[in-house]
Coordinates of C-alpha atoms in Angstrom, one line a residue:
Chain G
M1 CA -47.0 130.2 5.7
A2 CA -46.5 131.7 9.3
Q3 CA -45.2 129.4 11.9
L4 CA -46.0 130.0 15.6
S5 CA -43.6 128.4 17.9
S6 CA -44.8 127.5 21.5
R7 CA -43.3 130.7 22.9
G8 CA -45.6 132.9 20.7
R9 CA -42.6 133.9 18.7
H10 CA -43.3 134.6 15.4
V11 CA -41.1 133.5 12.4
G12 CA -42.9 134.1 9.1
R13 CA -43.2 137.0 6.9
P14 CA -40.7 139.9 7.1
T15 CA -42.1 142.7 9.4
W16 CA -42.1 145.6 6.3
A17 CA -44.0 143.0 4.3
R18 CA -46.9 142.9 7.2
A19 CA -47.0 147.0 6.7
L20 CA -47.3 146.8 2.9
W21 CA -49.8 144.2 3.2
A22 CA -51.8 146.4 5.7
H23 CA -51.8 149.1 2.8
G24 CA -53.2 146.7 0.3
F25 CA -55.9 145.3 2.8
F26 CA -56.9 149.0 3.4
Y27 CA -57.3 149.9 -0.4
S28 CA -59.0 146.8 -1.1
R29 CA -61.8 148.0 1.3
V30 CA -61.9 151.4 0.0
W31 CA -60.9 151.5 -3.6
K32 CA -64.2 151.6 -5.5
G33 CA -64.0 155.6 -5.2
S34 CA -60.5 155.7 -6.6
V35 CA -60.6 153.2 -9.5
T36 CA -63.1 155.3 -11.7
T37 CA -61.0 158.4 -11.5
S38 CA -57.9 156.3 -12.7
F39 CA -59.8 155.4 -15.6
L40 CA -61.6 158.2 -16.2
F41 CA -58.9 160.7 -15.9
P42 CA -56.7 159.1 -18.7
V43 CA -59.7 159.0 -20.8
L44 CA -60.9 162.4 -20.4
Y45 CA -57.4 164.2 -20.8
L46 CA -56.6 161.9 -23.8
A47 CA -59.8 162.2 -25.5
A48 CA -60.2 166.3 -24.8
M49 CA -56.4 167.3 -25.2
G50 CA -55.0 164.1 -27.4
V51 CA -57.8 164.1 -30.0
G52 CA -59.7 167.1 -29.5
L53 CA -56.8 169.7 -29.2
G54 CA -54.1 167.4 -31.1
T55 CA -56.3 168.0 -34.1
L56 CA -56.3 171.5 -34.0
V57 CA -52.4 171.6 -33.1
D58 CA -51.5 168.9 -35.9
H59 CA -53.5 170.9 -38.2
H60 CA -51.3 174.0 -37.9
T61 CA -48.0 172.6 -37.3
H62 CA -48.2 169.2 -38.5
T63 CA -46.2 167.4 -35.7
V64 CA -45.0 168.3 -32.1
G65 CA -41.6 166.9 -31.4
G66 CA -41.9 164.8 -34.5
V67 CA -45.1 163.3 -33.6
R68 CA -48.9 163.5 -33.6
Y69 CA -49.8 165.8 -30.5
L70 CA -51.8 162.9 -29.0
D71 CA -48.6 160.8 -29.4
F72 CA -46.3 163.4 -27.7
L73 CA -48.9 164.1 -25.0
A74 CA -50.2 160.7 -23.7
P75 CA -46.5 159.7 -22.0
G76 CA -46.6 163.2 -20.4
L77 CA -49.7 163.0 -19.0
L78 CA -48.8 159.6 -17.8
A79 CA -45.6 160.6 -16.3
G80 CA -47.9 163.9 -14.7
T81 CA -50.3 161.0 -13.2
I82 CA -47.9 159.3 -11.5
L83 CA -46.6 162.5 -10.0
Q84 CA -49.7 163.2 -8.7
V85 CA -50.9 160.1 -7.5
S86 CA -47.7 159.6 -5.7
V87 CA -47.9 163.0 -3.9
N88 CA -51.5 162.4 -3.1
E89 CA -50.9 159.1 -1.4
S90 CA -47.9 160.9 0.3
T91 CA -49.4 164.2 1.9
Y92 CA -52.6 163.6 3.7
P93 CA -52.6 160.1 4.3
V94 CA -49.3 160.2 5.8
M95 CA -50.3 163.3 8.2
A96 CA -53.4 161.3 8.9
R97 CA -51.5 158.0 10.1
I98 CA -49.2 160.0 12.0
K99 CA -51.7 162.8 13.6
W100 CA -55.4 162.2 12.9
I101 CA -56.3 158.2 12.8
R102 CA -52.6 157.6 14.0
S103 CA -52.5 154.2 12.8
Y104 CA -48.6 154.3 12.4
W105 CA -48.9 154.6 16.3
A106 CA -50.9 151.2 16.2
M107 CA -48.3 149.6 14.1
L108 CA -45.3 150.6 16.1
A109 CA -47.1 148.9 19.3
T110 CA -46.7 145.7 17.2
P111 CA -43.4 144.0 15.9
L112 CA -43.2 146.3 13.3
S113 CA -40.4 149.2 13.5
V114 CA -40.4 152.7 12.0
R115 CA -38.5 151.4 9.2
D116 CA -41.1 148.9 8.3
V117 CA -43.6 151.6 8.4
L118 CA -41.9 153.6 6.0
I119 CA -41.2 150.9 3.8
G120 CA -45.0 149.9 3.8
H121 CA -45.9 153.1 2.8
L122 CA -43.4 153.6 0.0
G123 CA -43.5 150.2 -1.0
W124 CA -47.3 151.0 -1.4
A125 CA -46.8 154.2 -3.2
V126 CA -44.5 152.3 -5.9
I127 CA -47.4 149.4 -6.1
R128 CA -49.9 152.5 -6.9
G129 CA -47.5 153.6 -9.6
V130 CA -47.7 150.1 -11.0
M131 CA -51.4 150.1 -11.1
V132 CA -51.7 153.6 -12.5
S133 CA -49.2 153.5 -15.2
S134 CA -50.8 149.7 -16.4
I135 CA -54.3 151.2 -16.3
F136 CA -53.0 154.3 -18.2
L137 CA -50.6 152.3 -20.6
G138 CA -54.2 150.5 -21.6
V139 CA -56.0 153.4 -22.2
M140 CA -53.3 154.8 -24.6
A141 CA -53.3 151.6 -26.4
V142 CA -57.0 151.8 -27.0
F143 CA -56.1 155.7 -28.2
G144 CA -53.5 154.2 -30.4
A145 CA -51.0 156.3 -28.6
V146 CA -48.7 153.3 -28.0
H147 CA -46.1 152.6 -30.9
S148 CA -43.2 150.4 -29.5
V149 CA -43.1 146.8 -27.5
L150 CA -40.5 148.8 -25.1
A151 CA -43.9 150.6 -23.4
V152 CA -43.7 147.6 -21.4
L153 CA -40.6 149.1 -19.8
V154 CA -42.8 151.9 -18.4
V155 CA -44.1 150.0 -15.9
P156 CA -40.7 149.6 -14.0
V157 CA -39.9 153.5 -14.8
A158 CA -43.4 154.2 -13.2
M159 CA -42.0 152.3 -10.2
L160 CA -38.8 154.5 -10.4
A161 CA -40.9 157.7 -10.7
S162 CA -43.2 156.7 -8.0
L163 CA -40.7 156.3 -5.5
A164 CA -38.9 159.8 -6.6
F165 CA -42.0 161.7 -6.2
A166 CA -43.4 159.9 -3.0
S167 CA -40.1 159.5 -0.9
P168 CA -39.5 163.4 -0.6
T169 CA -43.3 164.1 -0.3
T170 CA -43.5 161.7 2.7
A171 CA -40.4 163.1 4.4
F172 CA -42.1 166.8 4.1
A173 CA -45.5 165.1 5.1
A174 CA -43.8 163.4 8.3
T175 CA -41.9 166.7 9.0
T176 CA -44.5 169.6 8.8
S177 CA -47.0 169.6 11.8
K178 CA -49.8 171.8 9.9
E179 CA -51.4 170.6 6.8
N180 CA -51.3 174.2 5.3
G181 CA -47.8 173.4 3.7
F182 CA -49.8 170.8 1.2
A183 CA -51.7 173.5 -0.5
L184 CA -48.4 175.2 -1.2
L185 CA -46.9 172.0 -2.4
Y186 CA -49.5 171.8 -4.9
R187 CA -49.8 175.3 -6.0
F188 CA -45.9 175.8 -6.1
G189 CA -44.5 172.3 -6.7
V190 CA -47.0 169.7 -8.5
I191 CA -48.8 172.0 -10.8
P192 CA -46.0 173.7 -12.4
L193 CA -44.2 170.6 -12.6
F194 CA -46.9 169.1 -14.4
L195 CA -47.4 171.9 -16.7
F196 CA -43.7 172.7 -17.4
S197 CA -41.9 169.4 -17.5
A198 CA -42.5 168.8 -21.5
T199 CA -45.7 167.2 -20.5
F200 CA -48.1 169.5 -22.8
F201 CA -45.4 171.3 -25.0
P202 CA -41.6 170.4 -26.0
L203 CA -39.2 172.0 -23.7
G204 CA -37.8 174.0 -26.7
Q205 CA -40.7 176.4 -26.3
L206 CA -39.5 178.0 -23.3
P207 CA -37.1 180.6 -22.4
T208 CA -33.3 179.1 -22.1
A209 CA -33.5 179.9 -18.3
I210 CA -36.6 178.3 -17.7
R211 CA -35.5 175.1 -19.7
Y212 CA -32.4 174.6 -17.6
L213 CA -34.7 175.1 -14.4
A214 CA -36.6 172.1 -15.5
Q215 CA -33.6 170.0 -16.2
L216 CA -33.5 170.1 -12.7
T217 CA -36.8 169.0 -11.8
P218 CA -37.7 165.0 -11.3
L219 CA -41.1 164.9 -13.6
L220 CA -39.1 166.1 -16.7
H221 CA -36.7 162.9 -16.4
A222 CA -39.6 160.7 -16.2
V223 CA -41.6 162.3 -19.3
N224 CA -38.3 161.9 -21.3
L225 CA -38.2 158.0 -20.0
I226 CA -41.6 157.4 -20.8
R227 CA -42.0 159.3 -23.8
G228 CA -38.8 157.4 -25.2
L229 CA -40.6 154.0 -24.2
T230 CA -43.9 154.6 -25.8
L231 CA -42.6 156.1 -28.9
G232 CA -39.8 153.5 -29.6
R233 CA -37.3 156.5 -29.6
L234 CA -35.0 156.3 -26.9
V235 CA -32.0 158.9 -26.9
V236 CA -29.2 156.7 -24.8
V237 CA -27.3 159.4 -23.2
Q238 CA -30.4 161.5 -22.4
N239 CA -32.2 158.8 -21.1
L240 CA -29.2 157.4 -19.2
F241 CA -29.1 160.5 -17.4
D242 CA -33.2 160.4 -16.9
L243 CA -32.6 157.1 -15.4
A244 CA -29.6 157.9 -13.1
Y245 CA -31.4 161.5 -12.2
L246 CA -34.6 159.6 -10.7
I247 CA -32.3 156.8 -9.1
G248 CA -30.6 159.7 -7.3
F249 CA -33.6 161.5 -6.4
A250 CA -35.1 158.4 -5.0
L251 CA -32.2 157.6 -3.2
L252 CA -32.2 161.0 -1.5
G253 CA -35.7 161.3 -1.2
C254 CA -35.9 157.8 0.9
A255 CA -32.6 158.9 3.2
L256 CA -35.0 162.1 3.9
A257 CA -38.2 160.3 4.5
D258 CA -36.1 157.7 6.9
R259 CA -34.7 160.6 8.6
A260 CA -38.1 162.3 9.2
F261 CA -40.0 159.3 10.1
R262 CA -37.3 158.8 12.7
K263 CA -37.7 162.1 14.2
R264 CA -41.3 162.1 14.0
L265 CA -42.4 158.7 15.4
V266 CA -39.3 157.6 17.7
V267 CA -40.0 160.1 20.8
Chain S
M1 CA -36.0 146.5 46.5
T2 CA -33.4 143.9 45.7
T3 CA -31.3 144.3 42.7
S4 CA -30.8 140.6 41.7
P5 CA -32.9 139.5 38.8
T6 CA -35.9 137.3 40.0
P7 CA -37.3 135.1 37.2
D8 CA -40.7 136.3 38.0
A9 CA -40.2 140.0 37.4
L10 CA -41.5 140.7 34.0
V11 CA -40.4 144.2 34.1
I12 CA -37.5 145.5 35.8
A13 CA -36.6 149.3 35.8
Q14 CA -33.7 150.7 37.6
G15 CA -32.8 154.4 37.5
L16 CA -35.2 154.7 34.5
E17 CA -34.9 158.3 32.8
K18 CA -36.7 159.8 29.8
T19 CA -35.6 163.2 28.9
F20 CA -37.3 165.6 26.2
G21 CA -34.2 168.4 25.7
T22 CA -34.0 169.7 29.1
F23 CA -37.2 168.4 30.3
R24 CA -37.1 165.4 32.8
A25 CA -40.4 163.7 31.9
V26 CA -39.3 160.5 33.9
D27 CA -36.6 161.3 36.4
G28 CA -34.9 158.0 37.5
I29 CA -37.6 155.6 38.7
D30 CA -37.2 151.9 39.8
F31 CA -40.2 149.5 39.6
R32 CA -40.5 145.8 39.0
I33 CA -43.6 144.3 38.1
A34 CA -44.1 140.5 38.8
K35 CA -45.9 138.0 36.3
G36 CA -49.3 137.5 36.8
E37 CA -49.5 141.1 38.7
S38 CA -52.0 143.7 38.3
F39 CA -49.4 147.0 38.4
G40 CA -50.8 150.6 38.3
F41 CA -49.1 153.8 37.7
L42 CA -51.1 156.7 39.3
G43 CA -50.5 160.4 39.0
P44 CA -51.6 163.7 38.2
N45 CA -51.2 164.5 34.5
G46 CA -47.8 165.5 33.5
A47 CA -46.3 162.9 36.3
G48 CA -44.5 160.9 33.5
K49 CA -47.0 158.1 33.5
T50 CA -47.5 157.8 29.7
S51 CA -43.6 158.4 28.9
T52 CA -42.9 155.4 31.3
M53 CA -45.6 153.3 29.5
R54 CA -44.4 153.9 26.2
M55 CA -40.7 152.9 27.6
V56 CA -41.9 149.6 28.8
A57 CA -43.9 149.4 25.5
C58 CA -40.6 149.4 23.5
M59 CA -42.0 152.5 21.7
S60 CA -40.1 155.2 23.2
P61 CA -36.3 154.5 23.8
F62 CA -35.0 155.5 27.5
T63 CA -32.3 158.2 27.9
G64 CA -31.0 157.0 31.0
G65 CA -31.0 154.0 33.7
S66 CA -31.5 150.5 32.6
L67 CA -35.0 148.4 31.5
S68 CA -35.9 145.1 31.0
V69 CA -38.9 143.5 30.0
L70 CA -39.4 140.0 29.3
G71 CA -35.9 139.5 30.4
M72 CA -35.1 141.1 27.0
N73 CA -33.6 144.8 26.2
P74 CA -36.0 147.0 24.7
M75 CA -33.3 149.1 22.8
T76 CA -32.3 145.9 20.7
E77 CA -34.8 143.4 21.3
G78 CA -38.0 145.8 20.6
P79 CA -39.7 143.9 18.0
Q80 CA -39.3 140.4 19.7
I81 CA -40.8 142.0 23.0
R82 CA -43.9 143.7 21.3
A83 CA -44.4 140.6 19.7
R84 CA -45.7 139.3 23.3
L85 CA -47.1 142.6 24.6
G86 CA -50.6 144.2 24.0
L87 CA -50.9 147.9 23.9
V88 CA -53.6 149.9 24.6
P89 CA -53.0 153.5 24.1
Q90 CA -54.3 156.7 25.7
E91 CA -55.9 158.0 22.4
D92 CA -57.5 155.5 20.2
T93 CA -55.5 154.3 16.9
L94 CA -58.4 152.4 15.1
D95 CA -58.9 152.5 11.2
E96 CA -62.3 154.3 11.8
E97 CA -62.8 153.6 7.9
L98 CA -62.6 150.0 8.6
T99 CA -65.3 147.6 10.3
V100 CA -64.6 146.2 13.4
L101 CA -63.7 143.1 12.5
D102 CA -61.0 144.2 9.7
N103 CA -59.6 146.4 12.5
L104 CA -58.7 143.1 14.5
L105 CA -57.6 141.4 11.1
I106 CA -55.5 143.9 10.0
Y107 CA -53.8 144.0 13.6
G108 CA -53.4 140.6 13.8
R109 CA -51.5 140.3 10.5
Y110 CA -48.9 142.6 12.1
F111 CA -48.1 139.9 14.5
D112 CA -48.1 137.6 11.5
L113 CA -51.1 135.5 12.7
P114 CA -52.7 133.2 10.0
K115 CA -56.1 134.8 9.0
K116 CA -57.8 131.8 10.4
V117 CA -56.6 131.9 13.8
I118 CA -57.3 135.7 13.8
R119 CA -60.9 135.1 12.7
E120 CA -61.0 132.4 15.5
R121 CA -59.9 134.7 17.9
A122 CA -61.5 137.6 16.7
A123 CA -64.9 135.9 17.2
Q124 CA -64.4 135.3 20.8
L125 CA -62.8 138.7 21.5
L126 CA -65.8 140.3 20.2
D127 CA -67.8 138.1 22.5
F128 CA -65.5 139.3 25.4
A129 CA -65.9 143.2 24.3
Q130 CA -70.0 142.7 23.9
L131 CA -69.4 144.1 20.1
T132 CA -70.2 140.8 18.1
E133 CA -73.4 142.5 16.8
R134 CA -71.0 145.6 15.6
R135 CA -68.6 143.2 13.7
D136 CA -69.6 144.3 10.3
D137 CA -70.2 148.0 11.3
K138 CA -67.6 150.6 10.4
V139 CA -65.9 151.9 13.5
E140 CA -66.5 155.9 13.0
P141 CA -69.9 155.9 14.5
L142 CA -69.2 153.6 17.6
S143 CA -69.3 155.2 20.7
G144 CA -66.2 156.3 22.9
G145 CA -66.9 153.1 24.9
M146 CA -67.3 150.9 22.2
K147 CA -64.0 152.0 20.5
R148 CA -62.2 151.5 23.9
R149 CA -63.5 147.9 24.1
L150 CA -62.5 147.4 20.6
T151 CA -58.7 149.0 21.2
I152 CA -59.0 146.3 23.9
A153 CA -60.0 143.7 22.1
R154 CA -57.5 144.3 19.5
S155 CA -54.7 144.4 21.7
L156 CA -55.4 140.9 22.9
I157 CA -55.6 139.4 19.2
S158 CA -51.8 138.2 19.7
E159 CA -52.5 136.7 23.1
P160 CA -49.9 139.0 25.0
E161 CA -48.6 137.9 28.2
V162 CA -48.5 141.3 29.2
L163 CA -51.4 144.0 28.8
I164 CA -50.1 147.9 29.2
L165 CA -53.7 149.8 29.5
D166 CA -52.8 154.0 29.5
E167 CA -55.7 155.8 31.2
P168 CA -58.0 152.8 29.8
T169 CA -61.3 154.7 31.1
T170 CA -60.7 158.0 30.7
G171 CA -63.7 159.9 29.2
L172 CA -66.0 156.8 29.7
D173 CA -69.1 157.0 31.3
P174 CA -70.0 154.8 34.6
Q175 CA -71.6 151.8 32.7
A176 CA -68.9 152.0 30.1
R177 CA -66.1 152.1 33.1
H178 CA -67.4 149.2 35.1
L179 CA -67.9 146.8 32.0
L180 CA -64.3 147.4 31.2
W181 CA -63.4 146.9 34.4
D182 CA -65.1 143.4 34.5
R183 CA -63.1 142.7 31.4
L184 CA -59.8 143.5 32.6
Y185 CA -60.6 141.5 36.1
R186 CA -61.3 138.6 34.1
L187 CA -58.1 138.8 31.7
K188 CA -56.2 139.3 35.3
S189 CA -57.8 136.0 36.6
Q190 CA -56.8 134.2 33.1
G191 CA -53.2 135.1 34.1
V192 CA -52.6 138.2 32.1
T193 CA -50.0 140.5 33.9
L194 CA -51.5 144.2 33.6
I195 CA -49.7 147.5 33.8
I196 CA -52.5 150.3 34.2
T197 CA -51.9 153.7 34.3
T198 CA -54.8 156.1 35.7
H199 CA -55.8 159.2 37.5
Y200 CA -59.0 157.5 38.8
M201 CA -58.3 156.0 42.2
D202 CA -61.4 154.1 42.4
E203 CA -59.9 152.3 39.2
A204 CA -56.7 151.9 41.1
E205 CA -58.3 150.2 44.0
Q206 CA -60.5 148.2 41.8
L207 CA -57.9 146.4 39.5
C208 CA -54.2 147.0 40.9
D209 CA -52.4 144.6 43.3
R210 CA -49.7 147.3 43.9
L211 CA -49.0 150.4 42.5
V212 CA -46.8 153.2 42.4
V213 CA -47.7 157.2 42.8
M214 CA -46.0 159.1 40.4
D215 CA -45.6 163.1 40.6
K216 CA -43.3 165.1 38.6
G217 CA -41.2 162.4 37.1
R218 CA -40.4 160.5 40.0
I219 CA -42.2 157.8 42.3
V220 CA -43.1 159.3 45.6
A221 CA -44.9 156.1 47.2
E222 CA -45.3 152.3 46.4
G223 CA -47.4 149.8 47.6
S224 CA -50.8 147.8 47.5
P225 CA -53.6 150.3 47.9
R226 CA -54.6 149.1 51.6
A227 CA -50.8 149.5 52.6
L228 CA -50.3 153.0 51.0
I229 CA -53.9 154.0 52.6
A230 CA -52.6 152.6 55.9
E231 CA -49.4 154.5 55.2
H232 CA -50.0 157.5 54.0
S233 CA -53.7 158.3 55.4
T234 CA -55.8 157.3 58.3
R235 CA -58.8 155.0 58.5
E236 CA -61.5 156.9 58.5
V237 CA -62.1 160.6 57.4
V238 CA -64.5 163.1 58.8
E239 CA -65.6 165.9 56.1
L240 CA -67.0 168.9 58.1
R241 CA -69.0 171.8 56.3
F242 CA -69.0 174.9 58.0
G243 CA -70.9 178.2 56.6
I244 CA -69.0 179.9 53.7
D245 CA -65.6 181.3 54.9
Q246 CA -65.9 179.9 58.3
Q247 CA -63.6 176.7 57.8
A248 CA -60.4 178.1 59.0
E249 CA -62.0 179.8 62.1
N250 CA -63.5 176.4 63.0
A251 CA -60.7 174.0 62.4
S252 CA -58.3 176.1 64.5
G253 CA -59.8 174.6 67.7
L254 CA -60.0 170.9 66.1
H255 CA -56.3 170.1 65.6
D256 CA -55.9 167.6 68.7
L257 CA -59.0 165.5 67.7
A258 CA -57.1 164.3 64.3
E259 CA -53.8 163.0 63.3
R260 CA -53.9 165.8 60.5
V261 CA -56.5 168.3 59.9
E262 CA -56.8 169.8 56.3
V263 CA -58.7 173.0 55.6
L264 CA -60.2 173.4 52.1
P265 CA -62.2 176.4 50.7
D266 CA -65.5 174.4 51.4
R267 CA -65.0 172.1 54.1
V268 CA -62.6 170.9 56.8
L269 CA -61.0 167.3 56.5
L270 CA -60.2 165.5 59.5
Y271 CA -57.7 162.3 59.1
V272 CA -58.7 160.0 62.5
H273 CA -58.9 156.6 63.4
D274 CA -63.0 156.6 64.6
G275 CA -65.0 159.1 62.6
D276 CA -68.0 158.5 64.5
A277 CA -66.4 159.4 67.9
T278 CA -64.6 162.5 66.2
V279 CA -67.8 163.8 65.0
A280 CA -69.4 163.4 68.6
A281 CA -66.4 165.4 70.1
V282 CA -66.9 167.8 67.8
H283 CA -70.2 168.8 68.8
S284 CA -69.5 168.3 72.5
R285 CA -67.1 171.4 71.7
G286 CA -70.1 173.3 70.7
L287 CA -69.3 173.5 66.9
T288 CA -72.4 173.2 64.7
P289 CA -71.0 172.2 61.1
E290 CA -73.6 172.5 58.5
S291 CA -73.0 168.6 57.8
A292 CA -70.6 166.2 59.1
L293 CA -69.4 163.2 56.8
V294 CA -67.6 160.1 58.0
R295 CA -66.3 158.0 55.2
R296 CA -63.0 155.4 54.9
S297 CA -60.1 156.7 53.6
T298 CA -59.4 156.1 50.0
L299 CA -56.5 156.4 47.5
E300 CA -57.6 159.7 46.6
D301 CA -56.7 160.8 50.0
V302 CA -53.3 159.4 49.7
F303 CA -53.0 160.6 46.2
L304 CA -53.8 164.3 47.1
H305 CA -51.8 164.3 50.3
L306 CA -48.8 163.0 48.2
T307 CA -49.1 165.2 45.4
G308 CA -50.9 168.1 46.5
R309 CA -54.5 170.0 45.7
T310 CA -52.8 172.4 43.3
L311 CA -54.3 172.2 39.6
V312 CA -51.9 170.4 37.2
D313 CA -52.7 171.0 33.5

């Protein structure tokens, strides 16, 4: 519990935790719209593509990557959803809090520092990753697409992936002055990654050059890890590399976001 | 101005500078603000008022000189200082999707106040800001005056020792301005130190014990409103209006009647001690202005005299 000394100096929750709390509080007031979509999206996709399209695929090729199409697709979609949510949380909302509703400036007039504001934002993106991946896993279980107890580790992987996706996006949102850049980010970043990161089909289906290109992008590594966990089929060397890649990407993203926030908010 | 530290000075700036690249927004200013004082920064747009406020609010690092706020260094003790300040920024930074009460709650939590304390204070502050009836309404549809009042209420949730207001009444209608002045006056009488920027002269005269006039990043005058008027203007001003394009011609014979004569496109201003006597003297010289107005000298005269009449964008 927070203590107030006689001089009004505050000892208690760390300042970054106050910023994080504010995101949660805000969400608790406006969550109703988003929760249906977080349930609906996995249900609709898994029903249409996993079951509908999957039946057709399985009929022709028997298995994809050695498993039913639904089992192959579901973890890919889960990772893709984390990407979308992380990017959504870090584009317009970040620009709005800097430029439009300016709530970051309100936070900076209080004991909070620029780094607290950033930690609050990225921490919230990570919490959203937990929420989204838990819901998605639950839906997957209902569809019978979870095949290993290792699947519980999807949640920490989702946290790491959320940070890896949210941090560079945040750096971009805090650097760009116009929102036009976001449309380009979705068109040439999010959508191609979503389609070509072994989400819908194995990487082996792609030409060699594109396969190497895909190795450089972060979503593929999240897909590899999450798929390995829900299928219970980990490939140690590959998956350790996936993990290292995501950690490296997240660290780089955080450093860039920190620099961008400092440049934009300390003037 | 002495350089020895006074225990009563809450803010001490010496040679304070803020540069953005090659632009000197604040160009070496000295001021000290005492506890319980109501201190104003007056100046045209671009004078450096907001930059100064942001430095005092420990939101913007200074690039030269020295600054002490509440006896601490803003560069190293920003969070501790900000915990004891309230800021009303020039542009509202309210969460418009949240309710009036939630805005107070979320802000109070930045200061780590317990929710119970925030709720108690919020009830008083909403009463103070005349927003009690809008407590559970979203902020977005509120009027500009209401949002301003909410911003002030929000800045008071932490019971700050110093309240910094950056153009608190810009864009408000006269009723809303007078209500705000009344509320600020009450705060001052409760012992809150007020630091106000404004370009409204009447606001400065109403609210400030002492003020500085800033122009192009520098302080060009300092004192109480009354002292500034006494120093930089005369007791009264006579405004004579002659026919179109006849101002200069008619003014040429009046210089000996006033301490200073200013010819404007539409009227002639005579800065004098006794306005009625001057008007009589003008008439006795056979001049017949279309209108002659005698008024007391205001801070506006001081301001325009010091910063010039050229429009600043």
